XYZ file of C-alpha atoms in Angstrom:
93
model
C 61.820 -13.648 31.172
C 59.285 -15.689 29.305
C 55.523 -15.309 29.627
C 53.580 -18.512 29.676
C 50.421 -18.707 27.738
C 47.281 -18.996 29.882
C 44.947 -20.514 27.307
C 41.312 -19.664 26.570
C 39.535 -17.531 29.098
C 36.652 -19.935 29.673
C 37.176 -23.239 27.865
C 34.005 -24.725 29.371
C 31.659 -22.049 27.993
C 31.687 -23.466 24.496
C 30.215 -26.700 25.820
C 27.389 -25.143 27.785
C 23.962 -25.248 26.198
C 22.184 -21.985 25.801
C 18.480 -21.582 26.201
C 16.611 -20.252 23.202
C 15.004 -16.939 23.778
C 11.257 -17.004 24.017
C 9.301 -14.914 21.574
C 7.214 -12.265 23.199
C 3.660 -11.856 21.949
C 3.229 -8.742 19.916
C 1.890 -5.951 22.053
C 1.414 -3.529 19.174
C -2.274 -2.583 18.984
C -4.138 -2.889 15.700
C -4.438 0.257 13.605
C -7.676 2.155 14.038
C -9.079 5.581 13.304
C -11.902 7.675 14.676
C -13.796 9.777 12.144
C -15.587 12.845 13.455
C -19.226 13.549 12.660
C -18.207 16.614 10.656
C -15.900 14.531 8.497
C -18.655 11.962 7.956
C -21.062 14.713 6.900
C -18.485 16.202 4.551
C -17.883 12.818 2.949
C -21.629 12.272 2.506
C -22.059 15.731 0.946
C -19.173 15.111 -1.418
C -20.715 11.799 -2.463
C -24.088 13.450 -3.139
C -22.414 16.288 -5.052
C -20.565 13.759 -7.224
C -23.849 11.964 -7.984
C -25.530 15.260 -8.905
C -22.626 16.234 -11.159
C -22.847 12.869 -12.905
C -26.598 13.248 -13.562
C -27.585 14.613 -16.981
C -28.555 18.297 -17.115
C -31.568 17.640 -19.353
C -34.220 15.086 -18.504
C -35.097 13.771 -21.931
C -38.220 11.985 -20.679
C -39.687 15.298 -19.463
C -38.689 17.045 -22.688
C -40.528 14.434 -24.749
C -43.591 14.710 -22.509
C -43.722 18.496 -22.917
C -43.204 18.223 -26.686
C -46.185 15.875 -26.931
C -48.357 18.219 -24.869
C -47.357 21.256 -26.924
C -48.046 19.392 -30.153
C -51.686 18.975 -29.061
C -53.591 22.197 -29.902
C -56.267 21.445 -27.296
C -53.629 21.368 -24.531
C -52.262 24.748 -25.571
C -55.748 26.268 -25.631
C -56.629 24.684 -22.270
C -53.374 25.912 -20.727
C -53.912 29.444 -22.047
C -57.486 29.500 -20.764
C -56.404 28.210 -17.341
C -53.733 30.895 -17.090
C -56.172 33.587 -18.214
C -58.664 32.435 -15.573
C -55.973 32.663 -12.867
C -55.042 36.193 -13.986
C -58.686 37.247 -13.936
C -59.117 35.745 -10.459
C -56.105 37.641 -9.158
C -57.407 40.882 -10.645
C -60.941 40.149 -9.352
C -62.441 40.627 -12.790
C-alpha cells in the first residue's frame, strides 16, 4: 500500500494579503506625584537649615563696628554712665 502525498495544507494562503495591524494609542498615563504639605514643610526647613549652616558664624561687619566704638574713649564712658543710670533707676537710688 502506498500513501499519496496530499500537498500543502492551504496553498492559497501564501497569496492572500494580510492587513497591517493598527497601532493603538498609548494609554499609559504620564508620571506624576503628589507631595504632602508635611513633606513640603520639611523640604523648606531643610533648605533654610542648609542656608543657616552655610552662613558665617562671625559677622565681621559687626565686629569692626564694635571695635571702632570701643576704641573711642567717649563711647566707653557714655556706655558705662548709661548702664550705671539704669542700675540706679532699678534700685530707685
